[in-house]
Coordinates of C-alpha atoms in Angstrom, one line a residue:
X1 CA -10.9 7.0 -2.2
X2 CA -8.0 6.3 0.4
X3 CA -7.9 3.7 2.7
X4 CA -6.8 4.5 6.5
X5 CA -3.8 2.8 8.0
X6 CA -6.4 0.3 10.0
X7 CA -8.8 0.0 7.0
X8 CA -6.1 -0.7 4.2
X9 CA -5.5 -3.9 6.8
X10 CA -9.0 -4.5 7.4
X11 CA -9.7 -4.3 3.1
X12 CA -6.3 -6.7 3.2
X13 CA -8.2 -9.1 5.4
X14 CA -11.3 -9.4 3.3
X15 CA -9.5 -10.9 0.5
X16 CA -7.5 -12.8 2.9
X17 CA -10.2 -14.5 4.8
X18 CA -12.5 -15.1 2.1
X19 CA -9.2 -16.8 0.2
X20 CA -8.9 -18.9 3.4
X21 CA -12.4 -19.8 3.2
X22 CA -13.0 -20.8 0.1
X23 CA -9.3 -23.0 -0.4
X24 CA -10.7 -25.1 2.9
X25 CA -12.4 -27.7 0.4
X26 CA -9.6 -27.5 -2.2
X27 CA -6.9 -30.1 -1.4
X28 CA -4.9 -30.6 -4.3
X29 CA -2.3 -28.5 -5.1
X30 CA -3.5 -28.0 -8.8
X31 CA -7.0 -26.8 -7.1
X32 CA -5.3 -24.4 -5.1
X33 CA -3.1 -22.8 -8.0
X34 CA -6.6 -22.6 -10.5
X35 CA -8.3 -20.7 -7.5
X36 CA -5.5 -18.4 -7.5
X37 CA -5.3 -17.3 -10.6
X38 CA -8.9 -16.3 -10.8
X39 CA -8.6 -15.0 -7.3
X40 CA -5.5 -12.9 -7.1
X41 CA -6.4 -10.6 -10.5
X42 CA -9.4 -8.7 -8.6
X43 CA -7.1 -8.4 -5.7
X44 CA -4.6 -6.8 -8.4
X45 CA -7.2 -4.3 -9.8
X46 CA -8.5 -2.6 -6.9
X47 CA -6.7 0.3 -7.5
X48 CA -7.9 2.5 -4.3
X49 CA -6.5 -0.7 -2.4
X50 CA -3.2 -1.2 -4.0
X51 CA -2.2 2.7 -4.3
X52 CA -3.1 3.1 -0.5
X53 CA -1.1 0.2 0.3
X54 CA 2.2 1.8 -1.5
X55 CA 1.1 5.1 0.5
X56 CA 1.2 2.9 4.1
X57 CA 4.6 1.3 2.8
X58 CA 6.4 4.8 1.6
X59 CA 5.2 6.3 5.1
X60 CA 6.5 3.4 7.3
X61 CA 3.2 2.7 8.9
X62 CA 3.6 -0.1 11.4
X63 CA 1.5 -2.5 8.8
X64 CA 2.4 -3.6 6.2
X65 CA 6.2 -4.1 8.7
X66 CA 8.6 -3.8 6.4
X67 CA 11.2 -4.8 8.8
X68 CA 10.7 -8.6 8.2
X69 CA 13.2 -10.0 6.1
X70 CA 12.4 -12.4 3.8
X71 CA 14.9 -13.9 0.7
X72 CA 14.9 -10.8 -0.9
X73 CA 15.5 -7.0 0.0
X74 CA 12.4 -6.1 -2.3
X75 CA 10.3 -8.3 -0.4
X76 CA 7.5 -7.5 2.0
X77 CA 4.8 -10.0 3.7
X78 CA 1.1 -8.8 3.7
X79 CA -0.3 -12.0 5.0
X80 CA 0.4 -15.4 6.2
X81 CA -2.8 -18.4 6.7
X82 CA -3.2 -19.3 9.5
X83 CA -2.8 -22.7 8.7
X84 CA 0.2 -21.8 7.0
X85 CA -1.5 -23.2 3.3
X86 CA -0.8 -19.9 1.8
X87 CA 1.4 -16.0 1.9
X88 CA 0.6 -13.1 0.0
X89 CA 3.7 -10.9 -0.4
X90 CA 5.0 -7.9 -2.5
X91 CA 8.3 -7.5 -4.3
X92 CA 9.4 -4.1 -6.1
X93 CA 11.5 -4.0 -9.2
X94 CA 13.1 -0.7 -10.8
X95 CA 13.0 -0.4 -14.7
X96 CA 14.5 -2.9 -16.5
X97 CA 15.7 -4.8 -12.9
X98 CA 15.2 -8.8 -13.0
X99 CA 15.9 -11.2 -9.8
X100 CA 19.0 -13.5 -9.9
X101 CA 17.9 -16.8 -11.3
X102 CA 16.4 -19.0 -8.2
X103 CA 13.9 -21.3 -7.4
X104 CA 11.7 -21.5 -4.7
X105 CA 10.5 -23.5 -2.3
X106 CA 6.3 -23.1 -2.8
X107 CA 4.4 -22.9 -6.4
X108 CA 3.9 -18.9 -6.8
X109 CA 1.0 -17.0 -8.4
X110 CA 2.1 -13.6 -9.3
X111 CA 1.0 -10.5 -10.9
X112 CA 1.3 -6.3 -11.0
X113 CA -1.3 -3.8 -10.4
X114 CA 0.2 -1.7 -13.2
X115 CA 3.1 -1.4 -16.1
X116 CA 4.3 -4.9 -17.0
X117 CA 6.1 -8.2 -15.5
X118 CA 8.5 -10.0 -17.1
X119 CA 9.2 -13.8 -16.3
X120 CA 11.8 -15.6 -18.0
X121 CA 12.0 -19.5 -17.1
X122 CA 14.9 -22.2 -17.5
X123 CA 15.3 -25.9 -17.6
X124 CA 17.9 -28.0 -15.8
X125 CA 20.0 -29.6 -17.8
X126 CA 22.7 -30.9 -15.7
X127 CA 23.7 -30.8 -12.5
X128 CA 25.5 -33.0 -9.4
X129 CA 24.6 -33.1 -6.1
X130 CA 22.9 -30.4 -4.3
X131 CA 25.3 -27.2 -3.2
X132 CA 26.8 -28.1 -0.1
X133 CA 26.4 -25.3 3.0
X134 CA 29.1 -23.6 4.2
X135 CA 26.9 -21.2 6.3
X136 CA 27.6 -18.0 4.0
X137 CA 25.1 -19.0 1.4
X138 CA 26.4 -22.2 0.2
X139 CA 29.1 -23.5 -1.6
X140 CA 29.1 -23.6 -5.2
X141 CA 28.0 -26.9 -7.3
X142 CA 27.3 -27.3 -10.8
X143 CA 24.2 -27.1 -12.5
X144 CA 23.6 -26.4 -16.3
X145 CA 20.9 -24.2 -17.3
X146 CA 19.1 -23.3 -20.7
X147 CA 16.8 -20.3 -21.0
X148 CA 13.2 -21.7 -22.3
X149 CA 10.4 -19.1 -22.2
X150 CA 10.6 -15.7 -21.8
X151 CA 7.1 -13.8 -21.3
X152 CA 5.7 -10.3 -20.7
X153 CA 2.4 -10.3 -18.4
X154 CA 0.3 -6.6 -18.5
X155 CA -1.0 -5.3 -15.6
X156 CA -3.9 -7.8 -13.9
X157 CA -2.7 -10.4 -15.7
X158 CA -1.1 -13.2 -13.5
X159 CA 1.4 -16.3 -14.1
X160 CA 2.1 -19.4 -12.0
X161 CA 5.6 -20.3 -11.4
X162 CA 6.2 -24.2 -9.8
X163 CA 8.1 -25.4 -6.7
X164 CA 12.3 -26.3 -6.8
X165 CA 14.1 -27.5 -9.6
X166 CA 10.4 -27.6 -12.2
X167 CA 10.1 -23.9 -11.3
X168 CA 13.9 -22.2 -12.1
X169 CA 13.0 -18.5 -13.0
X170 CA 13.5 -15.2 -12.9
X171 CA 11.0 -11.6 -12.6
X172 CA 11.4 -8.2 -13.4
X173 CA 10.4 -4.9 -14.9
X174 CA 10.9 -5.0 -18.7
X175 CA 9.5 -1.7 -18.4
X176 CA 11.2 2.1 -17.7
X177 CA 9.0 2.7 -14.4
X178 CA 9.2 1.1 -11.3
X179 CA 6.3 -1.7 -10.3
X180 CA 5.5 -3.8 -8.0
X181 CA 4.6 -7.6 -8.3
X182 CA 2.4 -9.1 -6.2
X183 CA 2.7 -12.5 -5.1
X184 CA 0.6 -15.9 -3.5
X185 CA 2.3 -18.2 -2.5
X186 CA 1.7 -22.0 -1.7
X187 CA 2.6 -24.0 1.2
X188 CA 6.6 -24.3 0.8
X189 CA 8.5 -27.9 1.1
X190 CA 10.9 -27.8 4.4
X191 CA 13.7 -26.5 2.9
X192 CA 15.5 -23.0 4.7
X193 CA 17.0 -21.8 2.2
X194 CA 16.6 -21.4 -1.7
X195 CA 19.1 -21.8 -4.6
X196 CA 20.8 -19.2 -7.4
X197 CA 21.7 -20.0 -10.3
X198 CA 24.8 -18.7 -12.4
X199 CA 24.7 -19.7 -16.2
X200 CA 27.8 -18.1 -16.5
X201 CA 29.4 -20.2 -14.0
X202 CA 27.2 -23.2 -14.0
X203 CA 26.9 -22.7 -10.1
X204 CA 24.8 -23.0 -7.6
X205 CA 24.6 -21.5 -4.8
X206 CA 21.9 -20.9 -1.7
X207 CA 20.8 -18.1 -0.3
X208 CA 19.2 -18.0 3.5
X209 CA 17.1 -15.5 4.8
X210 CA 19.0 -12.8 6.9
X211 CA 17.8 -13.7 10.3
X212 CA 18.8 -17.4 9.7
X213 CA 21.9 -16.3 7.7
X214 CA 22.9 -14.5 10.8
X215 CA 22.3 -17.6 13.3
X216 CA 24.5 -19.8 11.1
X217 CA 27.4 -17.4 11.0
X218 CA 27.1 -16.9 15.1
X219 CA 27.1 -20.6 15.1
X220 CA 30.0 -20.6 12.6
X221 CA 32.1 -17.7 14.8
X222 CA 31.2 -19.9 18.1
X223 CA 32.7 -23.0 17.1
X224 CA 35.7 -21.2 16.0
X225 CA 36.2 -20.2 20.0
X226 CA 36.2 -23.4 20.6

């Protein structure tokens, strides 16, 4: 069975709305997080559901709008609460493609609909002060890193990944065919940006979305006139 363009968002909205619902008693951050991971897995195996969705993406329909930029190229947002407690987004990884290593700025419940997902998470174990801004993604500091877990999640199967410095990671496809990974996400902490990580190096460095990226460097190009 496929889902038409208005019914895929309508089938979207039932999860959505009944997620919203049922998180208006659950306070706690913890709370929210346990819901999730029992929530988000049916969400996962609807299979009509998810394979229209790739459908509506592949054919440009106007929902889901791929042309909002998040952190990430892969990255496409499918729904925002109202009262901003929770997003549900999807990210697309190629066979055998990981992120850089980052953090973010909300505790993350993810998952795929098929093939595999591969999380590998790292510990801080040094580091100075926070990487200082100079408008094109930040200026390097240090920060020393060690790899601690490295898991493989099968399809349905979901992981919780923690806010800032506690939640240093990254995902990918340990598998040869594409997937996609899809993600809920918590209320974030007020922070614009999020920070890389280069064990290599032992830098940090921040990466802004593109639409604030772009303001900073106009700001940046304007106070050069000056």
């Amino acid at each position: 069975m496929a889902y038409s363009e208005r019914s895929l968002h309508d089938r979207l909205m039932v999860y959505c709305r009944r997620w919203s619902e049922e998180i208006d008693g659950l306070t706690e951050e913890v709370t929210r997080i346990a819901y999730f991971q029992t929530a988000l897995p049916r969400l996962l195996l609807d299979r009509p559901l998810v394979r229209t969705l790739l459908e509506e993406i592949r054919a440009g329909r106007p929902y889901p709008d791929t042309r909002k930029a998040g952190f990430f190229e892969n990255e496409i947002l499918l729904y925002l609460d109202a009262r901003g407690r929770y997003s549900l987004r999807v990210y697309f990884h190629g066979g055998g493609e990981y992120t850089v290593i980052h953090d973010h700025n909300g505790w993350g419940v993810s998952g795929v609909p098929s093939g595999s997902l591969g999380v590998v998470r790292y510990r801080l174990v040094e580091s100075d002060i926070q990487a200082r801004d100079d408008g094109r993604g930040g200026r390097p500091e240090y920060a020393r890193i060690e790899m601690i877990d490295h898991r493989i999640h099968s399809a349905g199967e979901v992981t919780v990944t923690r806010p800032l410095a506690s939640g240093i990671h990254q995902t990918g496809n340990p598998g040869s065919d594409p997937n996609m990974m899809i993600t809920v996400y918590g209320r974030p902490v007020r922070r614009l940006y999020i920070q890389e990580y280069d064990p290599a190096t032992r830098q940090i460095y921040r990466r802004y979305p593109p639409r604030i990226l772009k303001r900073r460097l106009a700001a940046e190009v304007l106070n050069a006139l000056r």
